[in-house]
Amino acid sequence: MSEKYVYFFGADQSEGKKEMKELLGGKGANLAEMAGLGVPVPPGFTITTETCDLYYKNNKAHPDKVIKQIDENLVRLEKAMGKKLGDPVDPLLVSVRSGAAVSMPGMMDTVLNLGLNDISVQGVIKKTGNERFAWDSYRRFIQMFGDVVMEVSHSKFEKALEHAKATKGVEYDTDLTAEDLKKLVEEYKKIVKQEAGEDFPQEPRKQLQKSIDAVFGSWNNARAITYRRLNDIKGLLGTAVNIQTMVYGNMGETSGTGVAFSRNPSTGENKIYGEFLMNAQGEDVVAGIRTPRPIEELEKVMPDCYKQFIELSNKLEEHYTDMQDMEFTIQEGTLFMLQTRTGKRTAGAAVRIAVEMVDEKLITQEEALLRVDPNVLDQLLHPQLDQTAKEKAEVLAKGLPASPGAAVGEAIFTADKARDTAAEGHAVILVRKETSPEDIEGMNAAKGILTARGGMTSHAAVVARGMGKCCVAGCGDITVDSEEGQFKVGDLVIKEGDFITLDGSTGELYNGKIPVVEPELSEDFETLIKWADETRKLGVRTNADTPKDAETAIKFGAEGIGLCRTEHMFFEGERIKAVREMILSEDLEGRKKALDKLLPFQKQDFIGLFKVMKDKPVTIRLLDPPLHEFLPQEEDDIQELAKDMGVTVEKLKEKISELHEFNPMLGHRGCRLGIYYPEITEMQARAICEAAAETDAVPEIMIPLVGHVKEFINQKEIVEKVCKEILKDKPYHIGTMIEVPRGALTADEIAEHAEFFSFGTNDLTQMGCGFSRDDAGKFLTQYVELGIYEKDPFQVLDQEGVGQLIKIAVEKGKKVNPKIKLGICGEHGGEPESVKFCHRVGLTYVSCSPYRVPIARLAAAQAVLEEKAK
Amino acid sequence: MSEKYVYFFGADQSEGKKEMKELLGGKGANLAEMAGLGVPVPPGFTITTETCDLYYKNNKAHPDKVIKQIDENLVRLEKAMGKKLGDPVDPLLVSVRSGAAVSMPGMMDTVLNLGLNDISVQGVIKKTGNERFAWDSYRRFIQMFGDVVMEVSHSKFEKALEHAKATKGVEYDTDLTAEDLKKLVEEYKKIVKQEAGEDFPQEPRKQLQKSIDAVFGSWNNARAITYRRLNDIKGLLGTAVNIQTMVYGNMGETSGTGVAFSRNPSTGENKIYGEFLMNAQGEDVVAGIRTPRPIEELEKVMPDCYKQFIELSNKLEEHYTDMQDMEFTIQEGTLFMLQTRTGKRTAGAAVRIAVEMVDEKLITQEEALLRVDPNVLDQLLHPQLDQTAKEKAEVLAKGLPASPGAAVGEAIFTADKARDTAAEGHAVILVRKETSPEDIEGMNAAKGILTARGGMTSHAAVVARGMGKCCVAGCGDITVDSEEGQFKVGDLVIKEGDFITLDGSTGELYNGKIPVVEPELSEDFETLIKWADETRKLGVRTNADTPKDAETAIKFGAEGIGLCRTEHMFFEGERIKAVREMILSEDLEGRKKALDKLLPFQKQDFIGLFKVMKDKPVTIRLLDPPLHEFLPQEEDDIQELAKDMGVTVEKLKEKISELHEFNPMLGHRGCRLGIYYPEITEMQARAICEAAAETDAVPEIMIPLVGHVKEFINQKEIVEKVCKEILKDKPYHIGTMIEVPRGALTADEIAEHAEFFSFGTNDLTQMGCGFSRDDAGKFLTQYVELGIYEKDPFQVLDQEGVGQLIKIAVEKGKKVNPKIKLGICGEHGGEPESVKFCHRVGLTYVSCSPYRVPIARLAAAQAVLEEKAK
C-alpha cells in the first residue's frame, strides 16, 4: 500500500489517469484523465479507495498522514481557484462525491455546495450579486449535510419548505424569494439542532471532514451491500471520495447544463445527440419540469461554448476510441465538463458504431469485433414490440424469456386448433400448461408459445428457439384450462380467440395487441459478421430438423447441420400412426411392417433437407426419445387411439404402463432403443442412405446416448452395413453424441471407432450435475440467487464441472484419433461464453438454433481475439 | 510356434506338465502331470491346441510333420503297452478325447474303444476270454464312431438296439448275449453303410485319424461356440486331443470303477469321500441303475487297491495343495487313475479345508485366504432351504435373487397387514408390485419380500439386503392384485394367508412350505476372517439405520457405520405425520413447528444407534429423498391424509402435483432440500449433536448429493453452527457424499472444506452411465447378454467408467487434503471385485449391508495379497 492517499486533478495538473480506477474509482480516474487531456474540468482531488479500506481497518478514523494530505490538497485547490473555503469575499464551494471502481449509481452519499456558512454566504452574494442563488445554495447544503452527515430525516426539511411555500401561497420552490430562503436557512438550522442535538457546523474544514467520513461510511450502508451482492461486485477495497470545485448552471442566462452522446445511442449515427437547459442545474434536466432543448440549439444560444463542446466531444471520443456519454455545465459563459463515460447503446447502434469507427480508422476491425456483445444480436434478428406502445401497455404476467422476439395473436389452447386456426389465416399464440412432442405442429403454426410450466430448457423453450419463434415459458401466474379453452391471470379470464401479446425477450405477457416491428438486417451487420468469419476458427453449424429451419440457418450463415433430430419427423399425420403401430407390435415382423410404412416418409424428409443443404455436411441423429413419448397420456386420446389401432383400451393402457419409467431421462432411450430394436436403426440408416444416394449429401450419421464403446460398435455395425449396401463408394461418416459422462470418460475407446463426436451438453449437464432440466427450475433459480452456480448451467455451460468432461473427452479422443471431428450440439452452442470455451478446448464446430448462428459466429471470432490478447 | 505337436504321457514317461494347460488342454496337462509324478495313468499322447489352430488354418488338413509325430507316438504307445492297434491277438484299444485349456464339459466329441474291427475283436476275445465284453465294446465303438465321425444319427443305432431287445423279449442291454451283440454289430455296420454311404472303416490308423479330426472339428460346432460365448471364453487356440489307452472296469469281479474326493466336499472333513462299483464302467456309477458303494468299502473288496488309492489321493492333494476330485478304474486288479482336478465344494467346506490345510502346513495363511471366494460366504450367513426338500419342490416362478437367504411365510399384500399379522406371531412374506419407503415397517416385520417389478437395486432389493432379509424382486411371472389380496402365476391364484417359500439366493418362488436350515458360524470361519483382518488394509463399516442392524453388523465385524440413512427414521407412526405436516406447511414457522415434533424422535434414534456403536465412528447422512416420497399416491390414502391434516383433498393433491417430478432421481433431493429448507438441516444436525453429547459418539455428518463446493459450504455452515453450539469442544466431522459426477470432477475444491468423502456408487453409476436403476432392468439384462457390459454395473462396480470418477476424486481430494478420509457406501461396498478396486485406488474403508461385512473383510484381504503377487 502506497503512502499517497490523495490525488489532485484539474487546472492542467493531473496526478491520476484512467487506468487507476481501482485506486481512484471510476469517477476520480476519469476526472483525472480529462484534466490530463486539457479538458476543462472543475479542479479538485480524489481520496483513494485504499484510504477507505484504511478508514475501516482503523476503526472509522483517519491516521494523521491522511488528514495531512487532505489539508495539502485543499490548499493546492484553493490556490488553483484563487478562492478559499469559507472566505467572506469569494469563497470556494466544493462537492463531495463517492466513486467506486465499479459504478453503483445512487447507492452512496453526495454532499453539494460545501463551504457555505453564515459568513461565506455573504461572500457568494458579493461575488455573484445573486442573493437568491446564494441563500438557495446554502439552504440546499444544510438539507443535504443534515441528511447525509447528521442523519436528520429528509422529510423534516421538506415539511419546512412546504410550510414556507404554503405561508407564501406559492406552488414552486422558484417562487420563493431570497428573503424567504434566508428565513428557511434559519429554520433548517433549528431543525438540525433539534433533531441531531448539535448545531449545524459553521467551520468549513469540519464540514468537509464530516462529509468525507459520511461518504466512506455509506460504502457499507445496507443499500450498497445489497447492491454489491445482487450485482456480484466483489473484491473492491472501498469507495474513493472526490472533492471537486462546484460550478453552477443556474447563475443566470449565460449559465446552463446538459448531457450529450458523441453519437446517436439509438441508431449509431455519427452525430452529436443530447439536450440542454439554460439557467438550470443538472437535476432540472432529469426532473422533467422544464423541457430540455436539443443540443444542436446550443449553437445559437452560446456559439462559442457549442463549438468548444463539439471539439471536446470529438477529442474525448478519439481519446477513448468509443462513443461517449458526457455531462457539462456552463457557468457564466465558461464550459466545464463534469463527466464522460462510454455510452450505452442499442444493438443496432453498437454494430453501426463499431463498423463506422473502423471506416474512420478510429479502431481496428479486431477492436470492432470485441465491441459488440454477441448476445445483443438477438434483438436484430427477431421482431420486437414497438417500444412506445409497449411502455404504455400493462404487463399481465411475467414468465421466463425462453425464446426472443415478439408475437401477437389469438390465444389457442390445443395444438390441433392452433394448426387449423393458423391455416385459416389467423395469427395464433399457442397457450399450454406445458408442451410435448405432440404439440410440434401446433407450435410450428403459431406465432408464439406461452406455457405455464417449464424452464429455459423445457420442451417449449428448446423447440421454440429452434424454430426462431417467440416463447414465454414457465409463466406461473397463469392458470391454463385447456378443456374450457381459457386461462386465468388473477381474476382476469382470457378466452380462446382473445388477443394477447408476448415479448419473448423479456418474458412479458400483455393483454390485447401491441404493434410489432419486424427486423431488418443492416449492411453494417453483414460487414461485422463478415469480419467475424475472417477471424474465427470454429465452424458454425445449426440444429435444424426441417428444410425451413435449414433455409433460415443458411441465411444466417450456417455452414452445415450439426444436429437433425429425426424424432421430430415422427409426429405428423400418417407417421405417428405408423410409429404407434410399431410400438404396439408384439413381434419383429409387426414392427418391420410398421417401419416399412415410415421409411418413405423419412426418406422424403431427408431428401428435402439434403437438397437445401446441397454439399454442406448434415449430421443426423438416430431416434433418441423414449417410446412412451409417442403414445397419448390423456384418457380421451387413449380411447381414440385404441379404436384406431384396433386394440382394446386395456391392452393399450398396459403398453403405456409398461413403457412408463420413473426417470425417463435415464431410461430406455437413445442407442438403447436401437440396440433393443435394431430394426429401427436399420430403417433410419436406410432412409438416410437412400436420400443421400439421390442428392449431393455426405451424411453424418450420429448414434445418440453412447456411454460404452460397445454400444457404439453395436449400432455402427448395423448402420455401416446399410451404408455399404446403398451408398457403395459414396462417402459417409458415422459418429456419436458424447452426452453421458461415461462416454466422455472413455472417449479414447470410442474414438477408435467413431469419426466424430458431438457434445450433447444438455444431457451432459443433466447427468454431470445431476439436474433434471424439467424439474430443476425450482431450485436452480434459488441456486443462482445464492450464487451456488453463477449462471443457470443449462443456459451457460458449466465450464468448471461439465466442461471438464468435455476437455477429458477431447484430449482422450484426439489422442487415439487426431483427425476426429469435434462439435457441440447442445443449447450451449449458441451462447457466447460457451462458444468461447468450445474454441479454447479445440472443438471443430459449434451447432446452434438458426437464430443464434450469427451470435455464435461473432463469439467464435471474439474467442480468437481474446486468446491472442493473452 | 514350436515344431512339437504331440506330447507323450504315462509309463513313467511324461513330456508335459500341469503348467502347459494352454498347449495341452486341461485334461492333457493333468494326465502328463500325474504320469510325471509316477501315478499309474493309462499311457497315451496329447496332440496340442496349436495343432488344432494349424488344422483350421491349413483348411482342415494336417501337414505331414503332424501326421509323422502322431505315427511316432502311436509306435511309442504300442511299445509301452506291448500291444498293437488292430492286433488279432492282443490289440491296443484307445480313447480319443477333446480337452481345451478351459473346461467345456460335454460340448465336444469323444470316441472310445477305438482300434476294434472284425479282426481285433477276436484278439480281445482271446485275451479276455470274455466274448460278450468284446462284442459289446465293438458295438459301442461303431455307434460312437458312426455318430461322431460319420454323422450317422444316434437314433438309428438306438432303434436297432431296441429292436434286438424286443425280438429277444428282454428289457436291459445287459440281457443281450454275445451272440445277440455280434448280430447287432453286423446290423450297425449296415446302418453306417446305408446312412453314410460308405463302409465302417476297418483300418485302425484310419479310425484314429478320422476321430482326431472329428474332435478338432467339434471345437467349432454350434454348441461349443455358444458355450464359449455365454461363458465369455476367449483367446484360446483350439482344443487339444488326447489319445489314451483304454482301461475297463467291467472286465469281471476284479475290475471296477469309482469317483472320490480327497476330502468331504460338503463338510470339508479331511476324510476320503466317494463311491465305487465293481465290474462296471464309469457311466454306470453316474447312471444310477446300480447303487454305488461308499469308497470305504473298497478296503474290504480290494484292500491293496484301496491302500494304493488312498496313498495316491494323499500324494495328489499334497502335490496340488488342494482337495482333489478323482476318477479311477481298476482293470483286473490293477488301479488306474483317469483324472484328478481341484474339487468343487460348498462354502462351509471351502472355509474348513482352507483353515485345516494351514494347520496341516499344506498351505500358508495367505493361500488359505485366496482359496475362498468371498461371494460364497453369503451362504453361511443366511438361512438356506433344505436342499433335499427343495429338489423335490416345484418352482412356481423365478425372479431376481435380490437378497440372499430363504423364507417361508403367509403371503400378505400390504405393509400394514404384514406388520399386524407378524405382530400376531405369524411368519409373513410381503408381496408387492413394488415397494416404496412407506412399506418399510411391513418389510421389517416380514420374513421375506417378493416383488413383481424392479431390479437388483430396486427399493425392495436395497432395503432387504440392508436388513439381511430374503428378497425375490422383479418376479415378472406373477400378477399382484393388492386390493383383492392375491397374486396369480398363470392360472394359479395365491390368496392372502396362503403359504409360499422364497429362495433369495436363486430368485425362486415355491408354493407352500419348504423347511429352512438356520445358519451357524463355524470356528473355522472365525479363524479365516481373523486372518483376513490381520491382512487387510481397508476398513470395513456397515450401512445401518437401526440399532438392530448395527448390532448384526458388529457381530459380523463392522468397525463403524459408513452410512446411516436418516429418512428411514421418518416413516414410523407419529413421525410420518410430523414429516407430512412439515411438507404441507406454507411457511417457515409451520415447518419449524413440525420439525420440532420430529426432533425428539430423531434424537432418540441417534442415541440408540450411538449406544450400540459406542466409540466406533458413525456416519449419518442428512435427508436425501425427494419430499414426494413421504406423501401418499393412492386416492384412498390421499383422502385419509387430507382428513388427518385438516386440509382439503384438492389442496393436498395440488401439493402432491407440485412435488411431482419428471426425473425425481435428478430432482429436488439431497442437499438441494437442505439448501431450500435450511431448517431441516438444522433440525437434523441438532438431533445428531444432542444425541452425541449424551453418548461417546464422534458423529460424522454427511451432506448428500453435493455437486458443487458451494452447496457443501452452504450446508456445512448450518451444521457447524449447531455442532459448535451443542458439542462445544467435543469432536465431530463434516463431510460429503461423492455421488454426482460433477462432485467427483471438482473434488479438489470440495476437499478444501470436507473432512471426508463417501462415494455413493449407486447414484454415481446412475448419473455416470445415465441409467435409472429403477428402469434399467429391462435393457441392462440385454446389455449383459450382449456383452456390452460384462456385469450389471449396479452389482459390480464399472471400474473402467464410473471407477474413473472415483480415481479422479481420490487423486484430486488427496492432493489438497492428504488427511481426507475416503469411503464407499454404495451397494458395491460389499461386492468383492469392487472392494478390491476400492483397495487399489486407496480408499480408507468400505461400507456395506451388515450381512456382507464378512465378504468385504475377506475381499479386502485378498486385495492386499493380489497386489503383493504382482
CSV table of N, CA, C and O in Angstrom, one decimal, chain A residues 796-844:
chain,number,residue,atom,x,y,z
A,796,VAL,N,-25.7,-21.3,-19.6
A,796,VAL,CA,-24.3,-21.0,-19.8
A,796,VAL,C,-23.6,-22.3,-19.4
A,796,VAL,O,-23.7,-22.7,-18.3
A,797,LEU,N,-22.8,-22.8,-20.2
A,797,LEU,CA,-22.1,-24.1,-19.9
A,797,LEU,C,-21.3,-23.9,-18.6
A,797,LEU,O,-20.6,-23.0,-18.4
A,798,ASP,N,-21.4,-24.9,-17.8
A,798,ASP,CA,-20.7,-25.0,-16.5
A,798,ASP,C,-19.3,-25.5,-16.8
A,798,ASP,O,-19.0,-26.6,-16.9
A,799,GLN,N,-18.4,-24.5,-17.1
A,799,GLN,CA,-17.1,-24.8,-17.6
A,799,GLN,C,-16.3,-25.6,-16.6
A,799,GLN,O,-15.5,-26.5,-16.9
A,800,GLU,N,-16.4,-25.2,-15.3
A,800,GLU,CA,-15.6,-25.9,-14.3
A,800,GLU,C,-15.9,-27.3,-14.1
A,800,GLU,O,-15.1,-28.1,-13.7
A,801,GLY,N,-17.2,-27.7,-14.2
A,801,GLY,CA,-17.6,-29.0,-14.0
A,801,GLY,C,-17.8,-29.8,-15.3
A,801,GLY,O,-17.0,-30.6,-15.7
A,802,VAL,N,-19.0,-29.5,-15.9
A,802,VAL,CA,-19.3,-30.2,-17.2
A,802,VAL,C,-18.2,-30.0,-18.2
A,802,VAL,O,-17.8,-30.9,-19.0
A,803,GLY,N,-17.6,-28.8,-18.2
A,803,GLY,CA,-16.5,-28.5,-19.1
A,803,GLY,C,-15.3,-29.5,-18.9
A,803,GLY,O,-14.7,-29.8,-19.9
A,804,GLN,N,-15.1,-30.0,-17.7
A,804,GLN,CA,-14.0,-30.9,-17.5
A,804,GLN,C,-14.3,-32.2,-18.3
A,804,GLN,O,-13.4,-32.8,-18.9
A,805,LEU,N,-15.6,-32.6,-18.4
A,805,LEU,CA,-15.9,-33.8,-19.1
A,805,LEU,C,-15.6,-33.6,-20.6
A,805,LEU,O,-15.1,-34.5,-21.3
A,806,ILE,N,-15.9,-32.4,-21.1
A,806,ILE,CA,-15.6,-32.1,-22.5
A,806,ILE,C,-14.1,-32.1,-22.7
A,806,ILE,O,-13.6,-32.7,-23.7
A,807,LYS,N,-13.4,-31.5,-21.8
A,807,LYS,CA,-11.9,-31.5,-22.0
A,807,LYS,C,-11.3,-32.9,-22.0
A,807,LYS,O,-10.5,-33.2,-22.8
A,808,ILE,N,-11.8,-33.7,-21.0
A,808,ILE,CA,-11.3,-35.0,-21.0
A,808,ILE,C,-11.5,-35.8,-22.3
A,808,ILE,O,-10.7,-36.4,-22.8
A,809,ALA,N,-12.8,-35.6,-22.8
A,809,ALA,CA,-13.2,-36.3,-24.0
A,809,ALA,C,-12.4,-35.9,-25.2
A,809,ALA,O,-12.0,-36.6,-26.0
A,810,VAL,N,-12.1,-34.5,-25.3
A,810,VAL,CA,-11.4,-34.0,-26.4
A,810,VAL,C,-10.0,-34.5,-26.4
A,810,VAL,O,-9.5,-35.0,-27.4
A,811,GLU,N,-9.4,-34.5,-25.2
A,811,GLU,CA,-8.0,-34.9,-25.1
A,811,GLU,C,-7.9,-36.4,-25.4
A,811,GLU,O,-7.0,-36.8,-26.2
A,812,LYS,N,-8.7,-37.2,-24.8
A,812,LYS,CA,-8.7,-38.7,-25.0
A,812,LYS,C,-9.0,-39.0,-26.4
A,812,LYS,O,-8.4,-39.9,-27.0
A,813,GLY,N,-10.0,-38.3,-27.0
A,813,GLY,CA,-10.4,-38.6,-28.3
A,813,GLY,C,-9.3,-38.3,-29.3
A,813,GLY,O,-9.0,-39.1,-30.2
A,814,LYS,N,-8.7,-37.1,-29.2
A,814,LYS,CA,-7.7,-36.7,-30.2
A,814,LYS,C,-6.5,-37.6,-30.1
A,814,LYS,O,-5.8,-37.8,-31.1
A,815,LYS,N,-6.2,-38.1,-28.9
A,815,LYS,CA,-5.0,-38.9,-28.7
A,815,LYS,C,-5.0,-40.1,-29.5
A,815,LYS,O,-4.0,-40.5,-30.2
A,816,VAL,N,-6.2,-40.8,-29.6
A,816,VAL,CA,-6.2,-42.0,-30.4
A,816,VAL,C,-6.7,-41.7,-31.8
A,816,VAL,O,-6.4,-42.5,-32.7
A,817,ASN,N,-7.3,-40.6,-32.0
A,817,ASN,CA,-7.8,-40.3,-33.4
A,817,ASN,C,-7.6,-38.8,-33.7
A,817,ASN,O,-8.6,-38.0,-33.5
A,818,PRO,N,-6.4,-38.4,-34.1
A,818,PRO,CA,-6.2,-37.0,-34.2
A,818,PRO,C,-7.0,-36.3,-35.3
A,818,PRO,O,-7.2,-35.1,-35.2
A,819,LYS,N,-7.6,-37.1,-36.2
A,819,LYS,CA,-8.5,-36.5,-37.2
A,819,LYS,C,-9.9,-36.4,-36.8
A,819,LYS,O,-10.8,-35.9,-37.6
A,820,ILE,N,-10.2,-36.8,-35.6
A,820,ILE,CA,-11.7,-36.8,-35.2
A,820,ILE,C,-12.3,-35.4,-35.3
A,820,ILE,O,-11.6,-34.4,-34.9
A,821,LYS,N,-13.5,-35.3,-35.8
A,821,LYS,CA,-14.2,-34.1,-35.9
A,821,LYS,C,-15.0,-33.9,-34.6
A,821,LYS,O,-15.6,-34.8,-34.1
A,822,LEU,N,-14.9,-32.7,-34.0
A,822,LEU,CA,-15.5,-32.5,-32.7
A,822,LEU,C,-16.5,-31.3,-32.7
A,822,LEU,O,-16.1,-30.2,-33.1
A,823,GLY,N,-17.7,-31.5,-32.3
A,823,GLY,CA,-18.7,-30.5,-32.3
A,823,GLY,C,-19.5,-30.4,-31.0
A,823,GLY,O,-19.3,-31.2,-30.2
A,824,ILE,N,-20.3,-29.4,-31.0
A,824,ILE,CA,-21.2,-29.4,-29.8
A,824,ILE,C,-22.6,-29.1,-30.4
A,824,ILE,O,-22.7,-28.2,-31.3
A,825,CYS,N,-23.6,-29.7,-29.9
A,825,CYS,CA,-25.0,-29.5,-30.4
A,825,CYS,C,-26.0,-29.3,-29.3
A,825,CYS,O,-27.2,-29.3,-29.6
A,826,GLY,N,-25.5,-29.1,-28.1
A,826,GLY,CA,-26.4,-28.7,-27.1
A,826,GLY,C,-26.8,-27.2,-27.2
A,826,GLY,O,-26.3,-26.5,-28.0
A,827,GLU,N,-27.8,-26.8,-26.3
A,827,GLU,CA,-28.2,-25.4,-26.4
A,827,GLU,C,-27.1,-24.4,-26.2
A,827,GLU,O,-27.2,-23.3,-26.6
A,828,HIS,N,-26.0,-24.9,-25.6
A,828,HIS,CA,-24.9,-24.0,-25.3
A,828,HIS,C,-24.1,-23.6,-26.6
A,828,HIS,O,-23.3,-22.7,-26.6
A,829,GLY,N,-24.4,-24.3,-27.7
A,829,GLY,CA,-23.7,-24.0,-28.9
A,829,GLY,C,-23.9,-22.6,-29.5
A,829,GLY,O,-23.2,-22.1,-30.4
A,830,GLY,N,-24.9,-21.9,-28.9
A,830,GLY,CA,-25.3,-20.6,-29.4
A,830,GLY,C,-25.1,-19.5,-28.2
A,830,GLY,O,-25.6,-18.4,-28.3
A,831,GLU,N,-24.4,-19.9,-27.2
A,831,GLU,CA,-24.3,-19.0,-26.0
A,831,GLU,C,-22.8,-18.5,-26.0
A,831,GLU,O,-21.9,-19.4,-26.0
A,832,PRO,N,-22.6,-17.2,-26.1
A,832,PRO,CA,-21.2,-16.7,-26.4
A,832,PRO,C,-20.1,-17.2,-25.4
A,832,PRO,O,-19.1,-17.7,-25.9
A,833,GLU,N,-20.3,-17.2,-24.1
A,833,GLU,CA,-19.3,-17.7,-23.2
A,833,GLU,C,-19.0,-19.2,-23.5
A,833,GLU,O,-17.8,-19.6,-23.5
A,834,SER,N,-20.0,-19.9,-23.8
A,834,SER,CA,-19.8,-21.4,-24.0
A,834,SER,C,-19.1,-21.6,-25.4
A,834,SER,O,-18.3,-22.5,-25.5
A,835,VAL,N,-19.5,-20.8,-26.4
A,835,VAL,CA,-18.8,-20.9,-27.7
A,835,VAL,C,-17.3,-20.6,-27.5
A,835,VAL,O,-16.5,-21.3,-28.1
A,836,LYS,N,-17.0,-19.6,-26.7
A,836,LYS,CA,-15.6,-19.3,-26.5
A,836,LYS,C,-14.9,-20.5,-25.8
A,836,LYS,O,-13.7,-20.8,-26.1
A,837,PHE,N,-15.6,-21.1,-24.9
A,837,PHE,CA,-15.0,-22.3,-24.3
A,837,PHE,C,-14.7,-23.4,-25.3
A,837,PHE,O,-13.7,-24.0,-25.3
A,838,CYS,N,-15.7,-23.6,-26.2
A,838,CYS,CA,-15.5,-24.6,-27.3
A,838,CYS,C,-14.3,-24.3,-28.1
A,838,CYS,O,-13.6,-25.2,-28.5
A,839,HIS,N,-14.1,-23.0,-28.4
A,839,HIS,CA,-12.9,-22.6,-29.1
A,839,HIS,C,-11.6,-23.0,-28.3
A,839,HIS,O,-10.7,-23.6,-28.9
A,840,ARG,N,-11.6,-22.7,-27.1
A,840,ARG,CA,-10.4,-22.9,-26.3
A,840,ARG,C,-10.1,-24.4,-26.1
A,840,ARG,O,-8.9,-24.7,-26.1
A,841,VAL,N,-11.1,-25.2,-26.0
A,841,VAL,CA,-10.7,-26.6,-25.8
A,841,VAL,C,-10.5,-27.3,-27.1
A,841,VAL,O,-10.2,-28.5,-27.2
A,842,GLY,N,-10.7,-26.6,-28.2
A,842,GLY,CA,-10.3,-27.2,-29.5
A,842,GLY,C,-11.3,-27.9,-30.3
A,842,GLY,O,-11.0,-28.9,-31.0
A,843,LEU,N,-12.6,-27.5,-30.1
A,843,LEU,CA,-13.6,-28.2,-31.0
A,843,LEU,C,-13.5,-27.7,-32.4
A,843,LEU,O,-12.9,-26.7,-32.7
A,844,THR,N,-14.1,-28.5,-33.3
A,844,THR,CA,-14.1,-28.2,-34.7
A,844,THR,C,-15.2,-27.2,-35.1
A,844,THR,O,-15.0,-26.3,-35.8
